[in-house]
PDB file of C-alpha atoms and ligand atoms in Angstrom:
ATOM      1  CA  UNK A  12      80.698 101.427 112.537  1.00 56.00           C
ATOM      2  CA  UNK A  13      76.932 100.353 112.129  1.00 59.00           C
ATOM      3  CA  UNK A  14      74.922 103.317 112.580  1.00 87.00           C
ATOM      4  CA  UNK A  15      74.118 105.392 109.900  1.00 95.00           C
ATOM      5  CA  UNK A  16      76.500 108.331 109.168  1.00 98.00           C
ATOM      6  CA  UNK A  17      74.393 111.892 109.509  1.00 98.00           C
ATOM      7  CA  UNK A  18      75.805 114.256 107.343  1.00 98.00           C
ATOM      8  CA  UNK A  19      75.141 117.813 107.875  1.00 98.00           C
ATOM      9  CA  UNK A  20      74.577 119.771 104.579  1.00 98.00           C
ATOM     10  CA  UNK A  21      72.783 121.666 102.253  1.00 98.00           C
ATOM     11  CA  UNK A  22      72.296 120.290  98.735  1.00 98.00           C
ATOM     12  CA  UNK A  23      72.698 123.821  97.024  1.00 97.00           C
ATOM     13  CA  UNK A  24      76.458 124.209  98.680  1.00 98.00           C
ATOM     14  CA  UNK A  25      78.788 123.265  96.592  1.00 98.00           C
ATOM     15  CA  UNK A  26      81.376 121.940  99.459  1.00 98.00           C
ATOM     16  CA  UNK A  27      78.607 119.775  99.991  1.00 98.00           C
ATOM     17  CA  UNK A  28      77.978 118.279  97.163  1.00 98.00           C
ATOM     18  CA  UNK A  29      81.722 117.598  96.989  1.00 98.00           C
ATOM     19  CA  UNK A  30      80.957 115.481  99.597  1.00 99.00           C
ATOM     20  CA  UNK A  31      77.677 113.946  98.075  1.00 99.00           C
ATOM     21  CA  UNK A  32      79.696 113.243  95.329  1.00 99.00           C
ATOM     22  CA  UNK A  33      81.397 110.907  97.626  1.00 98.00           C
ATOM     23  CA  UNK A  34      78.586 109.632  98.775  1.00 98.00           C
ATOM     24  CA  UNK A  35      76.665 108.784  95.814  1.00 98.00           C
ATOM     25  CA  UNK A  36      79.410 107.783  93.977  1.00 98.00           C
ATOM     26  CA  UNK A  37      79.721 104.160  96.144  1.00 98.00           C
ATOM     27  CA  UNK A  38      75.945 104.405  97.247  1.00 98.00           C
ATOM     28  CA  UNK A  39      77.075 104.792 100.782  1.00 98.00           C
ATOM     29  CA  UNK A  40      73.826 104.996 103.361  1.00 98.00           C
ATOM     30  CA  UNK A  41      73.775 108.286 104.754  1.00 98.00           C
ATOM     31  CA  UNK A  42      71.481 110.324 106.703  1.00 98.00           C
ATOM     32  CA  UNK A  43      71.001 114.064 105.653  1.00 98.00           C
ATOM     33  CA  UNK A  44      70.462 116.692 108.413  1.00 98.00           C
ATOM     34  CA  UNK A  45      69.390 119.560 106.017  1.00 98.00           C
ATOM     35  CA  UNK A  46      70.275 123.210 107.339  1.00 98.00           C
ATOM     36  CA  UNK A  47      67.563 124.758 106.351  1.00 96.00           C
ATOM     37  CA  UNK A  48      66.490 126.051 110.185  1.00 97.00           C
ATOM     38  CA  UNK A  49      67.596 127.651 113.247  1.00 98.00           C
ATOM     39  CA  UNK A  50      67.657 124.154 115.388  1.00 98.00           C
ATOM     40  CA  UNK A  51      69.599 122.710 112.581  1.00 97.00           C
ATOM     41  CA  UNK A  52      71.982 125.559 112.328  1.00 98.00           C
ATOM     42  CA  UNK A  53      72.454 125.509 116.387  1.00 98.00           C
ATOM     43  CA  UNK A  54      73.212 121.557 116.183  1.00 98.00           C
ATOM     44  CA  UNK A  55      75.964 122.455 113.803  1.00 98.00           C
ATOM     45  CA  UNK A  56      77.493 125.204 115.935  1.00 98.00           C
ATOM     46  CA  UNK A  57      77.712 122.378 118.776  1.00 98.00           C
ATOM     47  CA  UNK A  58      79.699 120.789 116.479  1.00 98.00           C
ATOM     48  CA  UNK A  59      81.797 123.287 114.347  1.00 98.00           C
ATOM     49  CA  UNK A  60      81.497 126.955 116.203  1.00 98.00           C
ATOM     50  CA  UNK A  61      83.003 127.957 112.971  1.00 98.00           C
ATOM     51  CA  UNK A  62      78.935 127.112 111.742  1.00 98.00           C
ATOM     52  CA  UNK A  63      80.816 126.237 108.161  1.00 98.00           C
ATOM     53  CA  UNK A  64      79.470 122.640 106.439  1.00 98.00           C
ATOM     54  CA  UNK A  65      79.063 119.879 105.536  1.00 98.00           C
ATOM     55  CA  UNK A  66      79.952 118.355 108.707  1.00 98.00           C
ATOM     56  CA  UNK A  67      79.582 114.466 109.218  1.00 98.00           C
ATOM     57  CA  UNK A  68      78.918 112.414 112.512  1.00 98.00           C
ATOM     58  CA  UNK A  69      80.386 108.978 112.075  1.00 98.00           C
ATOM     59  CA  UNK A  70      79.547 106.781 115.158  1.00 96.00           C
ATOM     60  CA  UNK A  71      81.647 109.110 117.974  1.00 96.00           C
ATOM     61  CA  UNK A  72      83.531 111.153 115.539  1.00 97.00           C
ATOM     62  CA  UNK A  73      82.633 114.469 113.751  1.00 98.00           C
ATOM     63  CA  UNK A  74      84.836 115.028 110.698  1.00 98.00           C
ATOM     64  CA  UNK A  75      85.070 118.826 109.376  1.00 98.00           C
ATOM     65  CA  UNK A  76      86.105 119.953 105.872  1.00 98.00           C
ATOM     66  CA  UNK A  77      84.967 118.358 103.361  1.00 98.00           C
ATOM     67  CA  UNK A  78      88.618 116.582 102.136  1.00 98.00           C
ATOM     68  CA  UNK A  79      88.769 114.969 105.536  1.00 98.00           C
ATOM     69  CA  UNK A  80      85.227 114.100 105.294  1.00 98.00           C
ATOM     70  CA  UNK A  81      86.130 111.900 101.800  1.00 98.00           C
ATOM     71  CA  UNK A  82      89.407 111.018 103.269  1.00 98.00           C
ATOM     72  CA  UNK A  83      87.218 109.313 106.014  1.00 98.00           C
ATOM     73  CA  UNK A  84      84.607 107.931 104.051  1.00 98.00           C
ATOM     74  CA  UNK A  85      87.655 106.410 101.465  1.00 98.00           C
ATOM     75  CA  UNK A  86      89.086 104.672 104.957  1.00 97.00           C
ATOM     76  CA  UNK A  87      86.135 103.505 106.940  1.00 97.00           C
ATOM     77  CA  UNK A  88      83.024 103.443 104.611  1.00 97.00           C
ATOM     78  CA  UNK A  89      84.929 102.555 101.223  1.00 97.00           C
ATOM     79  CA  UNK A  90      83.305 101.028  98.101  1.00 98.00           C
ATOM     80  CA  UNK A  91      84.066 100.115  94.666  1.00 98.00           C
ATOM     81  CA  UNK A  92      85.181 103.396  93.225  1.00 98.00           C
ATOM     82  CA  UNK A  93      88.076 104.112  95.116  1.00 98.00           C
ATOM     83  CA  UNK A  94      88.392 108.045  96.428  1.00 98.00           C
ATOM     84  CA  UNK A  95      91.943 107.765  97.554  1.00 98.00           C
ATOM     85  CA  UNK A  96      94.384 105.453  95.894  1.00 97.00           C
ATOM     86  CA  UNK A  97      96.306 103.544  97.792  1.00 96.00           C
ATOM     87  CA  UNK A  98      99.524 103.837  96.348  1.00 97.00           C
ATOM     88  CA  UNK A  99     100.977 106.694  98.671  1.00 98.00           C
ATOM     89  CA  UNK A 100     102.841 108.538  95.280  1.00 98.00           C
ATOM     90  CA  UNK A 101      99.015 108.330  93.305  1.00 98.00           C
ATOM     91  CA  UNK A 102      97.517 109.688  96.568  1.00 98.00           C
ATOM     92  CA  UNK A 103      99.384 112.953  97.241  1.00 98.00           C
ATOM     93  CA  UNK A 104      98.725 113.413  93.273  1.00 98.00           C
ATOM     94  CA  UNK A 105      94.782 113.120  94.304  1.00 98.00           C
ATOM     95  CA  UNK A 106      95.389 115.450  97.225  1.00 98.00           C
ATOM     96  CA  UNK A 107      97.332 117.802  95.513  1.00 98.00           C
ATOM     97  CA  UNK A 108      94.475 118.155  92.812  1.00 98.00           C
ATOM     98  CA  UNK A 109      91.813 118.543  95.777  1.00 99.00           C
ATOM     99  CA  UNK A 110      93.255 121.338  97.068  1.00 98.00           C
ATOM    100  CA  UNK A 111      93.793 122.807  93.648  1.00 98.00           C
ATOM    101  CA  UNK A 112      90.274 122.798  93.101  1.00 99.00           C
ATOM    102  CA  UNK A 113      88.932 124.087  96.467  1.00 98.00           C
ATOM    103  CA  UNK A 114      92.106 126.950  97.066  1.00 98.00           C
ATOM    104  CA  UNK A 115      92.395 128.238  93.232  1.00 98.00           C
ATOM    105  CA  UNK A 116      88.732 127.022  92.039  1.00 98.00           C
ATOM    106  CA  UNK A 117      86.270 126.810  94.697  1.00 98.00           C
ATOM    107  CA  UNK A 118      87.881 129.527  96.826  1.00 98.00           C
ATOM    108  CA  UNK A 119      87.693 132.284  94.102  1.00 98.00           C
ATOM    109  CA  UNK A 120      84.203 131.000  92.958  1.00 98.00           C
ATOM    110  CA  UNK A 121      82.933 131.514  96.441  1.00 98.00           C
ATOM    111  CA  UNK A 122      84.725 135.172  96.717  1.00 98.00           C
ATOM    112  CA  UNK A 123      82.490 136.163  93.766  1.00 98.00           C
ATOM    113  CA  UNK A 124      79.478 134.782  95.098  1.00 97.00           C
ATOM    114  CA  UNK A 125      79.617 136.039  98.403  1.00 97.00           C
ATOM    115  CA  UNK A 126      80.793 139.944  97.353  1.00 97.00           C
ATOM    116  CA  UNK A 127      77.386 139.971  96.134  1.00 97.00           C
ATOM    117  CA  UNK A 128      75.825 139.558  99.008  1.00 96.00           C
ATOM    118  CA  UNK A 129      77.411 142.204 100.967  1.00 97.00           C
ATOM    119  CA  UNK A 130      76.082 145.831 101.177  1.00 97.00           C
ATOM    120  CA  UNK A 131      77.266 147.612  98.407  1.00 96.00           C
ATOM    121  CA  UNK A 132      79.768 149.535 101.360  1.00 97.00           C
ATOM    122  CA  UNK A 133      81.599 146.821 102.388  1.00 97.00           C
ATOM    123  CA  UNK A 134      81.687 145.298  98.723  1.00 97.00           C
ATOM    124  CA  UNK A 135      85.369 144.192  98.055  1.00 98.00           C
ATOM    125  CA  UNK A 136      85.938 145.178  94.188  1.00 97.00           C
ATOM    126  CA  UNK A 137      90.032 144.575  94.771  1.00 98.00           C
ATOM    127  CA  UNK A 138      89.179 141.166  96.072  1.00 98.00           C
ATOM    128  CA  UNK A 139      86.433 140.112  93.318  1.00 98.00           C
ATOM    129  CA  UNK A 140      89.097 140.944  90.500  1.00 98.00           C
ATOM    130  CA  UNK A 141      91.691 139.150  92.258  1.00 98.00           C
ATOM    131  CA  UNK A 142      89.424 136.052  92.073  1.00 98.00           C
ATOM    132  CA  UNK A 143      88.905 136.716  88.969  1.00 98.00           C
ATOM    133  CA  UNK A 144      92.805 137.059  87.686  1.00 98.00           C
ATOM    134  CA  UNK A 145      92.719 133.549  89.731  1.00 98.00           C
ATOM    135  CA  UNK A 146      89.886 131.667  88.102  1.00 98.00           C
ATOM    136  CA  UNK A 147      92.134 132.612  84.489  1.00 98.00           C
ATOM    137  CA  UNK A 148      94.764 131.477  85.726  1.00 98.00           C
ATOM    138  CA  UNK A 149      93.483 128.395  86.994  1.00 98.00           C
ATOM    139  CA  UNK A 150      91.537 127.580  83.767  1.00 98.00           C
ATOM    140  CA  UNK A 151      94.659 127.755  81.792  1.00 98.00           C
ATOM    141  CA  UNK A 152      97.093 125.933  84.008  1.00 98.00           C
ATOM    142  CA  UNK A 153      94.522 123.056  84.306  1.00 98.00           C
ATOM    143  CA  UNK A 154      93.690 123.033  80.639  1.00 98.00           C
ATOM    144  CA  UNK A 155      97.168 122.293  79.677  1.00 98.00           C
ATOM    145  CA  UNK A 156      97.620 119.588  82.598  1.00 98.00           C
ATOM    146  CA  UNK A 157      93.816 118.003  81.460  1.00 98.00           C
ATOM    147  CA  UNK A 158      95.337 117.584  78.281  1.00 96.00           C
ATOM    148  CA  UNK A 159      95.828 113.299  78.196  1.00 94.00           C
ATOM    149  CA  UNK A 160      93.443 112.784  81.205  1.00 98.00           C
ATOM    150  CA  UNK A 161      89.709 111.847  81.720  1.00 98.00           C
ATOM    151  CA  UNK A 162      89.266 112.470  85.241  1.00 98.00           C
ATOM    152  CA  UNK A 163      91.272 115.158  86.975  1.00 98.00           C
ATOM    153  CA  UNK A 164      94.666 112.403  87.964  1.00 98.00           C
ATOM    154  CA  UNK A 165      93.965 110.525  84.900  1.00 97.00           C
ATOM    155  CA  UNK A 166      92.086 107.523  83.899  1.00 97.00           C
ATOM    156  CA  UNK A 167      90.159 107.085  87.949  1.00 98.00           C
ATOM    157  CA  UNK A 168      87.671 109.174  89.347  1.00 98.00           C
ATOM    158  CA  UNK A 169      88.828 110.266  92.912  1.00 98.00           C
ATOM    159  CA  UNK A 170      88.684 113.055  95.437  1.00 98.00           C
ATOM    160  CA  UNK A 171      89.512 115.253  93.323  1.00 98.00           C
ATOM    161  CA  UNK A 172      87.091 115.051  91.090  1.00 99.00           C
ATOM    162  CA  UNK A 173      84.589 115.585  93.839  1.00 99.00           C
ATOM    163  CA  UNK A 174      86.115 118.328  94.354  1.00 99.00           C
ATOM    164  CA  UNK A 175      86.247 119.595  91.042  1.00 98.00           C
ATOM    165  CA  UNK A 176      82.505 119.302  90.018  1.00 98.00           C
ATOM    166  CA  UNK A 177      80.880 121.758  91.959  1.00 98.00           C
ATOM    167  CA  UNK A 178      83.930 123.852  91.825  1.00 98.00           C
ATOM    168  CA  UNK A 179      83.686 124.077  88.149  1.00 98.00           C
ATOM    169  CA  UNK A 180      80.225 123.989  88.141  1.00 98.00           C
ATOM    170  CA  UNK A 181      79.337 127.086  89.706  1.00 98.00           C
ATOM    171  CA  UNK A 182      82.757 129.000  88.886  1.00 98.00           C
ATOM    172  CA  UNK A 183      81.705 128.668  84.807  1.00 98.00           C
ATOM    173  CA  UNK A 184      78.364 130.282  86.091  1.00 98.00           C
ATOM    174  CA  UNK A 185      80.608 133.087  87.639  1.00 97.00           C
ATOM    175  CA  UNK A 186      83.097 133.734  85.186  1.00 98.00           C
ATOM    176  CA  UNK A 187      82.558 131.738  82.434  1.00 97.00           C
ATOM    177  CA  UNK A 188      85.078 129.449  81.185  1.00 98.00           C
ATOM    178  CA  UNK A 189      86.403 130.630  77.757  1.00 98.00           C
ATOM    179  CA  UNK A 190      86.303 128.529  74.497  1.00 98.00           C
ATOM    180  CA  UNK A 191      90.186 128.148  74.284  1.00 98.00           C
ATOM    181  CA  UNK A 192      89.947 126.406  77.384  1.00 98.00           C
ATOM    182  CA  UNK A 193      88.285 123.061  75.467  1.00 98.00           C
ATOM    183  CA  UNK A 194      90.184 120.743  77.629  1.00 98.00           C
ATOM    184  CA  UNK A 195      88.476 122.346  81.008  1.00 98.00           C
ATOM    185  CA  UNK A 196      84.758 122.552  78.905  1.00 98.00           C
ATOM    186  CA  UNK A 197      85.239 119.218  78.409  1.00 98.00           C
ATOM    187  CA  UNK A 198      86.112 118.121  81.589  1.00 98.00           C
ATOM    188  CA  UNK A 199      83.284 119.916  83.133  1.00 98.00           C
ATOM    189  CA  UNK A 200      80.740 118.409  80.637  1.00 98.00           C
ATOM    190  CA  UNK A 201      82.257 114.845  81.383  1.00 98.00           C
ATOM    191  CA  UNK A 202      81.616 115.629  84.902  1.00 98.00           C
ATOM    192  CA  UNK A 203      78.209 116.826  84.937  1.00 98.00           C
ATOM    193  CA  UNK A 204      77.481 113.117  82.994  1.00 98.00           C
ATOM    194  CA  UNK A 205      78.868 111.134  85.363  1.00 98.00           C
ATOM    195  CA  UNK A 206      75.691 109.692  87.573  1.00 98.00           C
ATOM    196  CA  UNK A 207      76.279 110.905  91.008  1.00 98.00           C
ATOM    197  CA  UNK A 208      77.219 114.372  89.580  1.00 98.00           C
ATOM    198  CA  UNK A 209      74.203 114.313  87.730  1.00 98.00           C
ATOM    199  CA  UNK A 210      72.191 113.655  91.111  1.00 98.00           C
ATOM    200  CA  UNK A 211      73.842 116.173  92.859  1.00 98.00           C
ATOM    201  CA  UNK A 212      72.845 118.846  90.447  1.00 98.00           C
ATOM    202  CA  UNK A 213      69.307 117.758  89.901  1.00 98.00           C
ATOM    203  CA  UNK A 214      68.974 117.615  93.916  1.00 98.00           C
ATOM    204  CA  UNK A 215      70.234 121.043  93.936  1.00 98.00           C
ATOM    205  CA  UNK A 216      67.698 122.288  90.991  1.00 97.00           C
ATOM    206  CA  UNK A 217      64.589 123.857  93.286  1.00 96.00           C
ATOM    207  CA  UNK A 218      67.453 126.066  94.966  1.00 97.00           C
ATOM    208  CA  UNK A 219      68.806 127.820  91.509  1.00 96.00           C
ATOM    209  CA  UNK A 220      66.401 130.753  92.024  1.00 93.00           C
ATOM    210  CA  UNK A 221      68.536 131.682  95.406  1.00 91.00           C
ATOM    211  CA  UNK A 222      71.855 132.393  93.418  1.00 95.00           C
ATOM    212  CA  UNK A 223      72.665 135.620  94.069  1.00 94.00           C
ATOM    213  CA  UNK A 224      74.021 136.039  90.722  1.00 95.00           C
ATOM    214  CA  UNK A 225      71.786 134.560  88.509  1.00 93.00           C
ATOM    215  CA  UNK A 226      71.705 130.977  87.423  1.00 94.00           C
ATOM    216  CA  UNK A 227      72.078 131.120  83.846  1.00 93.00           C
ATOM    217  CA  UNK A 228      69.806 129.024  81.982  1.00 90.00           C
ATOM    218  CA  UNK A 229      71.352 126.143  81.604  1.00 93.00           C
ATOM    219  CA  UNK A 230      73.171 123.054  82.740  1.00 95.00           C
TER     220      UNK A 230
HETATM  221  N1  GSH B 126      86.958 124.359 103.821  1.00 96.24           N
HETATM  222  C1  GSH B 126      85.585 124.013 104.102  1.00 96.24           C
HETATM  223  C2  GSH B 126      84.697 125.056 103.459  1.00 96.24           C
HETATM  224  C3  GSH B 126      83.253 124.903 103.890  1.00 96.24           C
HETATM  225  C4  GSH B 126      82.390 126.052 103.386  1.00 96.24           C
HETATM  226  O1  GSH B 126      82.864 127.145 103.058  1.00 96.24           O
HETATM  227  N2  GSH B 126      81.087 125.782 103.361  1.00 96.24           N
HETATM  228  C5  GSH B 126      80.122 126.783 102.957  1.00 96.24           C
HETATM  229  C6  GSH B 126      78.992 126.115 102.209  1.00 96.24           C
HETATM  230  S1  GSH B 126      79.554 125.503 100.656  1.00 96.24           S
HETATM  231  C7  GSH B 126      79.531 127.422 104.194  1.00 96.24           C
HETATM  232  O2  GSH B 126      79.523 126.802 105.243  1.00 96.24           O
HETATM  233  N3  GSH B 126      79.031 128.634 104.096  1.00 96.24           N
HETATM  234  C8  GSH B 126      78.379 129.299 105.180  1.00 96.24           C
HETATM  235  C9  GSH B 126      79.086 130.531 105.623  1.00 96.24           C
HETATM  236  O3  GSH B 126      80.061 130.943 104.986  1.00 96.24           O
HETATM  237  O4  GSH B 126      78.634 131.109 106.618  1.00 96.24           O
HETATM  238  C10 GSH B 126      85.305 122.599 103.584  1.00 96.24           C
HETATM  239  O5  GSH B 126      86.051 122.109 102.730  1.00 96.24           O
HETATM  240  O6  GSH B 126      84.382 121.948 104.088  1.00 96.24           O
END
């Protein structure tokens, strides 16, 4: 593949930056077709009807969802940090922590985020505290399995942790992550150090004022 990947995206959205993560984290050239407009948001329907990003064009093929988007990258664009190991046992470990992120993390996080947008009639209050009961539950189960690891399969930085950075990120601003949870804090601080995290956030800074919730002042 020689041309330039285009990856559809917005920088604020955090299953985007899961996948700028990615990107950054083997400086893979990219090109970035911002959604910020109507023609941008109608090239993406051609794409994905679903209108749901990122999205990436890679030569002929469009990958959708953001795992397969890494899983592609990891096979045809890889670099030094590798995103999925190649041992097949290691790999469904990654896997298994990328969807743990996005369904019991991200998933929730997003719930809360986009209840607020609604009307205040067709708020869901059952759903919002079911994401809620989630997020604690989450925090706690991965607290005890961070215990003896740096990075969310241990000592490598992977998918998962692509996954996990915005998904933390923004679910601490949502529902904050409580002090007995040090392991998780710590994680997410470790995280938000790492280089291309750090990017990915700053990138994302002018946008803060759109949260519906109220970025707190911080991070
Ligand atoms: N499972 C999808 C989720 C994608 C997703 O929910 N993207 C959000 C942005 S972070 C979106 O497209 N939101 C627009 C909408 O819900 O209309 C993935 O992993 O890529």
């Amino acid at each position: 593949m020689t041309d330039l990947p285009i990856l559809y995206a917005h920088p604020f959205a955090s299953y985007c930056q899961k996948v700028l993560i990615a990107l950054y984290e083997n400086d893979t050239p990219f090109s970035l077709r911002m959604l910020d407009d109507a023609d941008g948001f109608a090239e993406l329907e051609r794409l994905w009807p679903h209108k749901l990003f990122p999205v990436l064009r890679d030569g002929d093929a469009t990958l959708i969802e953001s795992s397969i988007i890494v899983e592609h990258l990891a096979q045809h664009r890889p670099g030094a940090v590798r995103l999925v190991p190649d041992d097949a046992r290691a790999a469904l470990r990654t896997r298994f922590m990328d969807r743990f992120f996005d369904n019991y993390v991200m998933n929730p996080m997003q719930k809360i985020v986009g209840d607020s947008l609604r009307a205040p009639e067709q708020c869901d209050p059952f759903g919002v505290a079911e994401a809620r009961q989630r997020l604690d539950v989450s925090y706690r189960w991965l607290d005890s399995t961070l215990q003896d690891r740096r990075w969310a399969t241990g000592d490598d930085f992977s998918l998962a942790d692509c996954a996990a950075a915005p998904s933390l990120f923004y679910a601490d601003w949502v529902h904050e992550i409580d002090r007995q949870f040090a392991n998780v804090r710590a994680y997410r601080a470790r995280l938000l150090a790492r280089p291309s995290v750090a990017r990915v956030v700053d990138e994302a800074r002018p946008y803060r004022k759109l949260f519906p919730l109220g970025a707190p002042d911080r991070d």
